[in-house]
Backbone atoms as SQL, in Angstrom:
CREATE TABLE atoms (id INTEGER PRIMARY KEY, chain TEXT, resi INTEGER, resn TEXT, atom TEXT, x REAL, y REAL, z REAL);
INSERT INTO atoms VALUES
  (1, 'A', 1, 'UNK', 'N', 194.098, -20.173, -98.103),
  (2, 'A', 1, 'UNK', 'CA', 194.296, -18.827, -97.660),
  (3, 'A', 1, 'UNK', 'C', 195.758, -18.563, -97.356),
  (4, 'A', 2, 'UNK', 'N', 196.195, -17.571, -97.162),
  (5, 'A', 2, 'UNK', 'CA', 197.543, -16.686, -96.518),
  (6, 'A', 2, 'UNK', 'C', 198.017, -17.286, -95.201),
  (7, 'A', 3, 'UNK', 'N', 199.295, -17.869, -95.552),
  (8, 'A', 3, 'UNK', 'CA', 199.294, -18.519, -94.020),
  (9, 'A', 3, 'UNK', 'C', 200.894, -17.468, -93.354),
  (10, 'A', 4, 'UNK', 'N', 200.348, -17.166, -92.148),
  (11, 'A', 4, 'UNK', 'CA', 201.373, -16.422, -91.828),
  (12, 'A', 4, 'UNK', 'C', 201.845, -16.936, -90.211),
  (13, 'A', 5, 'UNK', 'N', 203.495, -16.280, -90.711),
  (14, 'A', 5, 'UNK', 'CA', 204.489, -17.374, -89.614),
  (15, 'A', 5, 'UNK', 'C', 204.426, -16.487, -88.517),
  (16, 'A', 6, 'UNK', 'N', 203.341, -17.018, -87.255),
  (17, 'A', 6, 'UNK', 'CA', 202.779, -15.977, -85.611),
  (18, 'A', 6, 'UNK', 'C', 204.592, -16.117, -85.180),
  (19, 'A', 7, 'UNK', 'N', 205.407, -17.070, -85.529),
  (20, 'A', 7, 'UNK', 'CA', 206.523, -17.378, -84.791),
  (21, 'A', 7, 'UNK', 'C', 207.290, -16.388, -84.303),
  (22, 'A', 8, 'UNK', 'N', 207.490, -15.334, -85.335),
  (23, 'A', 8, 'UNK', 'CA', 208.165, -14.244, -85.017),
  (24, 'A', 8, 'UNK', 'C', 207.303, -12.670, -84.517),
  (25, 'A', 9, 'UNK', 'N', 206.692, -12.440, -83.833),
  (26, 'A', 9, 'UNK', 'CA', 206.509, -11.887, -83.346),
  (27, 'A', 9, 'UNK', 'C', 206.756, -9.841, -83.216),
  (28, 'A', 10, 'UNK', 'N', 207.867, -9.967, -82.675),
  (29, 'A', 10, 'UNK', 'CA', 208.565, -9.114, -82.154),
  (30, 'A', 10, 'UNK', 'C', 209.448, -8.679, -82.999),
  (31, 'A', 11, 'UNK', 'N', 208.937, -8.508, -83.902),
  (32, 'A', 11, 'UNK', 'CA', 210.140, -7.761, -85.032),
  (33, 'A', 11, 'UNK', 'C', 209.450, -7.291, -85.802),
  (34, 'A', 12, 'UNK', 'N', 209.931, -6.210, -87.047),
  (35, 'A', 12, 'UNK', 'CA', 209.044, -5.781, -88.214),
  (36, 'A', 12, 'UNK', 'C', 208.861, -6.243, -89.500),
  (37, 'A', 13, 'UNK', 'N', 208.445, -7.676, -88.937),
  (38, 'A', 13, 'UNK', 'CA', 208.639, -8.241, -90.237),
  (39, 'A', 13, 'UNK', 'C', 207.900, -9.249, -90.530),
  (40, 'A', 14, 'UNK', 'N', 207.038, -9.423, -91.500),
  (41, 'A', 14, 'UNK', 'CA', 206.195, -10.254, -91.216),
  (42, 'A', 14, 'UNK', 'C', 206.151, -11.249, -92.668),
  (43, 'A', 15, 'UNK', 'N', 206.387, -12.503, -92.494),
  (44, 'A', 15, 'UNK', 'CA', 206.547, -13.510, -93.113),
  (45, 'A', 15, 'UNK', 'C', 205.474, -14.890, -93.753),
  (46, 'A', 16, 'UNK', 'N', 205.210, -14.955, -95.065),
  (47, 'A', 16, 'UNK', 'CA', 203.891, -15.364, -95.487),
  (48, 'A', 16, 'UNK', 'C', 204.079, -15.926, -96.001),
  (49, 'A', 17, 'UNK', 'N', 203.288, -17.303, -96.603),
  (50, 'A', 17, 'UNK', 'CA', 202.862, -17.769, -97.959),
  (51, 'A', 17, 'UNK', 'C', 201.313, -18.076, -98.155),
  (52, 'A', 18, 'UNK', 'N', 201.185, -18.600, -99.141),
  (53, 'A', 18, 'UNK', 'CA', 199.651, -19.022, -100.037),
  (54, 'A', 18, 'UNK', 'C', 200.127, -20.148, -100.902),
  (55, 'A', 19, 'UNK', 'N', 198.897, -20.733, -100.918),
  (56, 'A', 19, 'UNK', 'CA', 198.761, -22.154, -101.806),
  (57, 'A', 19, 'UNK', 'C', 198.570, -21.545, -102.743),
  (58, 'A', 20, 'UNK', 'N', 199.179, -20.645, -103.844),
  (59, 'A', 20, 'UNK', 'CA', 197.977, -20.277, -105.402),
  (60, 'A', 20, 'UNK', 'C', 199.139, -20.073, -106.437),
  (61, 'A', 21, 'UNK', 'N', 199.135, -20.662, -106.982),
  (62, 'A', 21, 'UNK', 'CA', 200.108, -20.732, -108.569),
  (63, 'A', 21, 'UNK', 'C', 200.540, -19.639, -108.914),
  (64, 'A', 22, 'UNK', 'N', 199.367, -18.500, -108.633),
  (65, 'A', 22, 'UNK', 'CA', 200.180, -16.734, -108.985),
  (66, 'A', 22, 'UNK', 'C', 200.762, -16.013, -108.103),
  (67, 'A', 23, 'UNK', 'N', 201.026, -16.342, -106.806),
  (68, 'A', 23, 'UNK', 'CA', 201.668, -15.711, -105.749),
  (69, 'A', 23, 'UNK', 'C', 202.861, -14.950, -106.169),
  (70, 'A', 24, 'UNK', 'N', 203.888, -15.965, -107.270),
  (71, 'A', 24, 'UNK', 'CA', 204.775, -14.863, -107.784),
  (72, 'A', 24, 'UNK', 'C', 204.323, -13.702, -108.527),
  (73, 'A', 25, 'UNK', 'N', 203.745, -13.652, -109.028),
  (74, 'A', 25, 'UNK', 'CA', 202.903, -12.464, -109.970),
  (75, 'A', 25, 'UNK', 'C', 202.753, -11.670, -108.964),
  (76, 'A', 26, 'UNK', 'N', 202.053, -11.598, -107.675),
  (77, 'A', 26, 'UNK', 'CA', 201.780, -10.954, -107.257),
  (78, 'A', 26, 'UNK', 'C', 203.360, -9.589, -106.863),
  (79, 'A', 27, 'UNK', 'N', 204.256, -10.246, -106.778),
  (80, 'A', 27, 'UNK', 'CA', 205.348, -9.223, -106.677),
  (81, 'A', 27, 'UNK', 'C', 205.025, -8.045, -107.477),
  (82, 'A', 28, 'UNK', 'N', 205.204, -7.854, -109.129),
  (83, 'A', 28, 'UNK', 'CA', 204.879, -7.534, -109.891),
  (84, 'A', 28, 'UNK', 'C', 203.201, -6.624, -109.458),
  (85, 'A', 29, 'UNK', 'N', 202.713, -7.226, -108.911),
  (86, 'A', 29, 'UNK', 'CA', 201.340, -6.233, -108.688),
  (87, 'A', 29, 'UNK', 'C', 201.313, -5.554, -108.192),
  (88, 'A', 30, 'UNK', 'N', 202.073, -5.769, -106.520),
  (89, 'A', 30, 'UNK', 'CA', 202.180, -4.377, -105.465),
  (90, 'A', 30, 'UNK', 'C', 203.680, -3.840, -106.010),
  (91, 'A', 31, 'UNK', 'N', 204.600, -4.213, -106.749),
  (92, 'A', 31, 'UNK', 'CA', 205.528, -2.921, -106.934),
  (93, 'A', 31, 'UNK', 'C', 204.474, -2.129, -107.877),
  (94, 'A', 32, 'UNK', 'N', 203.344, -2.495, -109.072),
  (95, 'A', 32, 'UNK', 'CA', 202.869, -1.435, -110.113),
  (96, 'A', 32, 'UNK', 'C', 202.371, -0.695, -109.031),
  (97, 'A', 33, 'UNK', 'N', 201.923, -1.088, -107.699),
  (98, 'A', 33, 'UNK', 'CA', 201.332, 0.157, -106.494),
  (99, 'A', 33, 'UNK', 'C', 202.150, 0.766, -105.842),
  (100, 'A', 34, 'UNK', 'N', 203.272, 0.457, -106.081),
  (101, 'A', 34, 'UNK', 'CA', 204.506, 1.217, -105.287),
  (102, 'A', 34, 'UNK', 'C', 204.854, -0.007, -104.023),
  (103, 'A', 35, 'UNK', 'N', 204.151, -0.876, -104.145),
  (104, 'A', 35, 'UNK', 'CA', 204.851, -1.605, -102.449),
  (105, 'A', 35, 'UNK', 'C', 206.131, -2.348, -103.035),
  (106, 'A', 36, 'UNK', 'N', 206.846, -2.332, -102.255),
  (107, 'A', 36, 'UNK', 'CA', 207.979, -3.338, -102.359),
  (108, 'A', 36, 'UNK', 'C', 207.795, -4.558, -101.342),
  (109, 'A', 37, 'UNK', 'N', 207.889, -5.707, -101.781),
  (110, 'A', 37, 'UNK', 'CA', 207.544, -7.374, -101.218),
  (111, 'A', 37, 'UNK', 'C', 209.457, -7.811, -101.575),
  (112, 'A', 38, 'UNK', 'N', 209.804, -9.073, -100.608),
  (113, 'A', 38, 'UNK', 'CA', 210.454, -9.539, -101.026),
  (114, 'A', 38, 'UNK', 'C', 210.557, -10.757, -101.095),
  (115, 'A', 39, 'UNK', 'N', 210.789, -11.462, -102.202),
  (116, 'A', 39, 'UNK', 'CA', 210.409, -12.971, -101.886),
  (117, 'A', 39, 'UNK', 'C', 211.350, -13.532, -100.759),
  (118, 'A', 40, 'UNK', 'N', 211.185, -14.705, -100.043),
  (119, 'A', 40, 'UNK', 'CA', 211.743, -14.991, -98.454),
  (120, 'A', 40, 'UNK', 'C', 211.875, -16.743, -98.648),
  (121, 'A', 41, 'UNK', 'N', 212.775, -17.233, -99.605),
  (122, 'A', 41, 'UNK', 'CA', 213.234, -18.540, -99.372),
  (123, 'A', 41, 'UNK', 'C', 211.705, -19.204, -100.690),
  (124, 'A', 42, 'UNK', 'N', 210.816, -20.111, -99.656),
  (125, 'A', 42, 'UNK', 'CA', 209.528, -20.143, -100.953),
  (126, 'A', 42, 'UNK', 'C', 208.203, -19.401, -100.339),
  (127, 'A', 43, 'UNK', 'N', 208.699, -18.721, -99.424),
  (128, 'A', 43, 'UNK', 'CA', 207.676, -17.782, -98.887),
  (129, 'A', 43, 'UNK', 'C', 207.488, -15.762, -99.286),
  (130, 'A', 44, 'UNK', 'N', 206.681, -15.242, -98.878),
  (131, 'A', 44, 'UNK', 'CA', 207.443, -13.753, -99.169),
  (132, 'A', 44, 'UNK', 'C', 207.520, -13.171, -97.817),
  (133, 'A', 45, 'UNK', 'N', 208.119, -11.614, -98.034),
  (134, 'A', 45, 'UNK', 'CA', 208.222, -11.098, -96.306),
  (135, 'A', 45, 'UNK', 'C', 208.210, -9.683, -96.431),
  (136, 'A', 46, 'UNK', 'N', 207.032, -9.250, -95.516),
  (137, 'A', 46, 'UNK', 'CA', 206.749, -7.619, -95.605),
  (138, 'A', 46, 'UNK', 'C', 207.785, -7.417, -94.557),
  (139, 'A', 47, 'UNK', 'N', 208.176, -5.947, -94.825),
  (140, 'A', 47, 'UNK', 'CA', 209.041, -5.234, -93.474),
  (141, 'A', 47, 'UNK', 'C', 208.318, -3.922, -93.519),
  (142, 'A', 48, 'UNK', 'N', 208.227, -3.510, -92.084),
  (143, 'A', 48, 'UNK', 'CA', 207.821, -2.305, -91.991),
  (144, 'A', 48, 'UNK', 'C', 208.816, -1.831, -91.279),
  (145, 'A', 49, 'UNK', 'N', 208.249, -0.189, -91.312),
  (146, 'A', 49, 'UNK', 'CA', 209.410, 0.917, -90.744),
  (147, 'A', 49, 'UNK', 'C', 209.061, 1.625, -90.125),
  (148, 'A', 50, 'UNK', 'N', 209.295, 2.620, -89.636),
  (149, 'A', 50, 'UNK', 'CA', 208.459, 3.775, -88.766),
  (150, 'A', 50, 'UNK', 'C', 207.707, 4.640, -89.662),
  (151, 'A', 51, 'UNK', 'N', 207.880, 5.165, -90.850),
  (152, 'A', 51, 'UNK', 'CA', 207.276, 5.708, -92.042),
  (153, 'A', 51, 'UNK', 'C', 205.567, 4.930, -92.838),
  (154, 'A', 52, 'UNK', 'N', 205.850, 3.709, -92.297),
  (155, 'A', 52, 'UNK', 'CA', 204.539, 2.749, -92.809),
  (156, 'A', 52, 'UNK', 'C', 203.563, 2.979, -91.165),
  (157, 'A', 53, 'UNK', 'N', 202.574, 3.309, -91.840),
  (158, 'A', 53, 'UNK', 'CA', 201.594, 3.393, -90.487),
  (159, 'A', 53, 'UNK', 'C', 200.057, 2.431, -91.018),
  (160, 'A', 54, 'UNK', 'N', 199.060, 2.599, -90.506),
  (161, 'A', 54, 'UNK', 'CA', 198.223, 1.427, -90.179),
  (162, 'A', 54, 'UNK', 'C', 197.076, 1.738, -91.212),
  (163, 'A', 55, 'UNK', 'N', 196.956, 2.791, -92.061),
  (164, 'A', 55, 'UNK', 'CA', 196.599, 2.928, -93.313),
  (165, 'A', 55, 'UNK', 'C', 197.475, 2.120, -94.442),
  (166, 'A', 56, 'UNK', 'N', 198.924, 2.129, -94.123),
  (167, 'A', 56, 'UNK', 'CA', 199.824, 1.645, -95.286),
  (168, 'A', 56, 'UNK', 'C', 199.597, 0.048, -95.061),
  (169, 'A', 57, 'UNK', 'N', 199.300, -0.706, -94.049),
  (170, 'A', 57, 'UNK', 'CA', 199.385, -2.037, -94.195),
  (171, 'A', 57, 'UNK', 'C', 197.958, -2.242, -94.530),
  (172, 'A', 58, 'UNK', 'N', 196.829, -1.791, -93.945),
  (173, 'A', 58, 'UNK', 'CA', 195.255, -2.019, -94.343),
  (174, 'A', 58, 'UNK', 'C', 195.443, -1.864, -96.121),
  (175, 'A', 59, 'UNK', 'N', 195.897, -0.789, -96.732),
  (176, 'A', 59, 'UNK', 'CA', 196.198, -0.700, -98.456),
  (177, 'A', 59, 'UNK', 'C', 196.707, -2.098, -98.821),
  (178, 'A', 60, 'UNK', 'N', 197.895, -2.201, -98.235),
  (179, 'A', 60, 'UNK', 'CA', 198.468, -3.692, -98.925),
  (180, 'A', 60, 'UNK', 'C', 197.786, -4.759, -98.579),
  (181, 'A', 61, 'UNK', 'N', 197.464, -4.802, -97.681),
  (182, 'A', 61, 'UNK', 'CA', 196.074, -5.691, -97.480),
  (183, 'A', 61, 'UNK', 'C', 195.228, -5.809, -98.328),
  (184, 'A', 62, 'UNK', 'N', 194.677, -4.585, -98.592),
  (185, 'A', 62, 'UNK', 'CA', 193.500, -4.655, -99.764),
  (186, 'A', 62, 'UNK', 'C', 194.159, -5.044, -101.228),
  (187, 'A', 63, 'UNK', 'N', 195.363, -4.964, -101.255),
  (188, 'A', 63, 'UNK', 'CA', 195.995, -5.094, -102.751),
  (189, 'A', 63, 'UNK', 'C', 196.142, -6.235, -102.879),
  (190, 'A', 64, 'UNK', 'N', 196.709, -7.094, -101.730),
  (191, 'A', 64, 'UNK', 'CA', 196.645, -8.423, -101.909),
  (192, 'A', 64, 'UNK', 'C', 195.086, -9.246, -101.804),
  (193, 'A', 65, 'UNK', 'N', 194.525, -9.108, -101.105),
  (194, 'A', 65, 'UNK', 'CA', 193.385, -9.732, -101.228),
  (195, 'A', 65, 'UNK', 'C', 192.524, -8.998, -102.941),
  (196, 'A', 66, 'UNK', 'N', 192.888, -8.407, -102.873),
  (197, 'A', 66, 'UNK', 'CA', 192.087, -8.075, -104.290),
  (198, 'A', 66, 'UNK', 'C', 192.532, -8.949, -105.471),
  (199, 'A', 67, 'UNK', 'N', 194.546, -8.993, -105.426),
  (200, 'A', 67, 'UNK', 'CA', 194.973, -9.866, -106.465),
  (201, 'A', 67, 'UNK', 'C', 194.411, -11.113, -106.131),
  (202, 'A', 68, 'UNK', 'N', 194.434, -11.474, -105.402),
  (203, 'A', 68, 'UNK', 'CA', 193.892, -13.235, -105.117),
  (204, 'A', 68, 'UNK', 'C', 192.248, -13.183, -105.106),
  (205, 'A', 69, 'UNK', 'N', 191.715, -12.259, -105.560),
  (206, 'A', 69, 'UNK', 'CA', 190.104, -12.228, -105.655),
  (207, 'A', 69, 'UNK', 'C', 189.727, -12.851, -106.811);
C-alpha cells in the first residue's frame, strides 16, 4: 500500500511512496486529470493551497487508488 511520511505534519505538503513498478506512470495519469504531482527524491509529494479544498484531495484520492486498482 501507499506509505505516507506522518513526519511532517504541519505543512502543506504531503509526501508518499508505494511498492508498485507503475508509480511513475502514475504522474502521467493525474496530469491527463489536470492534477499536478511532483516526483520528491524516490518518493512523490502533493502540495496543497488555499484554492484545493476537501473535494479536491477526496478526487485525487480516488484517481490514485483507481490507477493502482
Amino acid at each position: 500500500g501507499i506509505v505516507v511520511d506522518r513526519s511532517e505534519r504541519d505543512i502543506n505538503m504531503v509526501f508518499w511512496d508505494i511498492a508498485d513498478e507503475r508509480k511513475h506512470l502514475l504522474l502521467d495519469h493525474l496530469r491527463a486529470h489536470g492534477v499536478k504531482i511532483l516526483p520528491y527524491e524516490h518518493s512523490f509529494r502533493f502540495v496543497t493551497h488555499l484554492d484545493v479544498d476537501r473535494a479536491d484531495i477526496d478526487r485525487v484520492a480516488d484517481l490514485v487508488r483507481a490507477f493502482f486498482a
